[in-house]
Amino acid sequence: MKKQIEKNIKSLLHSIWKSGDMAISWTKTSIPGKRTPFFIKNKNQIDQLVFDTFCAVSLATYLTEFNRKEILPEDFKGKLHITCKPCDARSVMQLFSDMQVSEELVNLIVIQCDGIADESKLTKIMSGYVSNIEEENDRFICKGIGGTEKSVPIRDCWLDKCSDGKNCDLPYYYGYYFVGNETEYRKRISNLLHTKTDLVQDTMSPKELKKLVNKELSSCIRCNACRNVCPACFCSDRCVFEQPKVNVKYLDSEDASKNNILYHMIRFNHVAPNCTGCGECERACPMSIPLSMFYKYFNRLMWEEFEYKPGKTNSERQKLLSYHLGEDLV
Amino acid sequence: MASKKLIYLFPCLAEKRKKVLQKIEQEYPEIKIVPIICAGRFNTDIALKLINDGADGIVVLGCEPGDCHYREGSAISERRFLLVKHTLKAFGFEEERFQALWHKPSEVKGVMNELNLFMEKLASIEQKGVEE
């Protein structure tokens, strides 16, 4: 089934490819279970692309760079094909509605996805380096060091967002290609979408919560990985944290947890209205800080206060930038 | 004994607001007044920074939405302030520490009443912290 989907993506790209186009997709690396972003510039490179259970990287982030023409040749006139899982497609949709990327230049290819596995979780289960991974039905068959073999259910290595299932819905958009069986996919996710999320903020008192936040964020090294990988954080070179001429100096270079809290507070405060909950910040974090406890709170807030779900359409403006006199506040 | 509090007040600079500010200066000398152009201009990152650095409370004093000199200035900020409150809550600060007051520039009594309530709230937060 998954090989068939990969074949279909390739044949689709072959059929719509025109000279001068570009595509962003995934490809294999030398490490088993790691997939890396891949820029296809020629038609004969299409066959190198890979789609399987390990394609965790969201490619929507590259579109923000595409906006600044960093990754494109200057005389680019073709279309940019981008392969997405449904959750990433919503990030792309949010970039459309924030007017960061022009819709005419991007061609969206949404791929049916049955949960994405996290390679780091697999290595944790195998307790060490994995030399070979093979997929069979719902299980991985992994070979570890010294020839030990283990079969692990795929569900155990899923990314956190996949078991939650809140971001799996498809956007309301007419212009995407869907690879896979769309009706079957919609049926599968329809039960998942209306689950309730339990958050620490509901049960804990401020003092307890502050202790927890302090503990979690004290390991932050402020490497900016969460900022750089976030598709909603698109003002990279004009970021508040990197303004040389800004009047207020927000952060000290000192690595105290107090500064770390402020860093994440300001970042989430900025990103909240257009965070689709893709979970890339948590995946990219080298210190594995559970940032989902924060963005889930803001996702729920946007829905409860404004009935607004980021990434649902390509035209609805985010609620903190659009206001017309006479409109209902809050 | 009441310890000295660190409270910032950001009033918008409407012409008739001088009277209220004088009254506040008399009654609450501990409040630091930092005038801004409009409540819509208030940079919410500053509120987060101040509270994170140990300020007890922050008050933004603006005109009622629809009454603003810059038309939708205070209306936009109302949504932004809601987000600030929830950011504080998500990270384990008391959301009551941040408060926006919406009053006509010439009003004095209403502002003083709400400020009184705000100070009482801060005191109760502090007491809770001591009890725990």
Short mmCIF file of N, CA and C in Angstrom, two decimals, chain A residues 27 42 59 73 141 164 214 225 238 294 326:
data_model
loop_
_atom_site.label_atom_id
_atom_site.label_comp_id
_atom_site.label_asym_id
_atom_site.label_seq_id
_atom_site.Cartn_x
_atom_site.Cartn_y
_atom_site.Cartn_z
N THR A 27 14.00 12.28 0.84
CA THR A 27 14.82 11.20 0.29
C THR A 27 15.53 10.46 1.42
N ASN A 42 15.52 18.56 -11.52
CA ASN A 42 15.43 17.97 -12.85
C ASN A 42 14.41 16.86 -12.85
N LEU A 59 7.68 20.01 5.33
CA LEU A 59 8.37 20.79 4.28
C LEU A 59 7.79 22.18 4.14
N PRO A 73 16.68 29.73 -7.75
CA PRO A 73 17.46 30.55 -8.66
C PRO A 73 16.69 31.82 -9.00
N ILE A 141 10.46 -4.51 11.77
CA ILE A 141 11.41 -5.56 12.17
C ILE A 141 12.79 -4.95 12.10
N ASP A 164 -2.64 11.74 18.82
CA ASP A 164 -3.67 12.72 19.19
C ASP A 164 -4.72 12.82 18.07
N ASN A 214 9.46 25.73 34.96
CA ASN A 214 10.84 26.02 35.30
C ASN A 214 11.74 24.81 35.07
N ALA A 225 16.24 26.34 17.37
CA ALA A 225 15.75 25.31 16.45
C ALA A 225 14.24 25.36 16.32
N ARG A 238 13.84 39.37 10.69
CA ARG A 238 13.36 40.53 11.44
C ARG A 238 12.83 40.11 12.80
N PHE A 294 2.42 23.67 25.65
CA PHE A 294 2.09 25.07 25.43
C PHE A 294 1.26 25.27 24.16
N GLY A 326 -17.18 47.33 14.39
CA GLY A 326 -18.49 46.74 14.48
C GLY A 326 -18.47 45.23 14.64
#
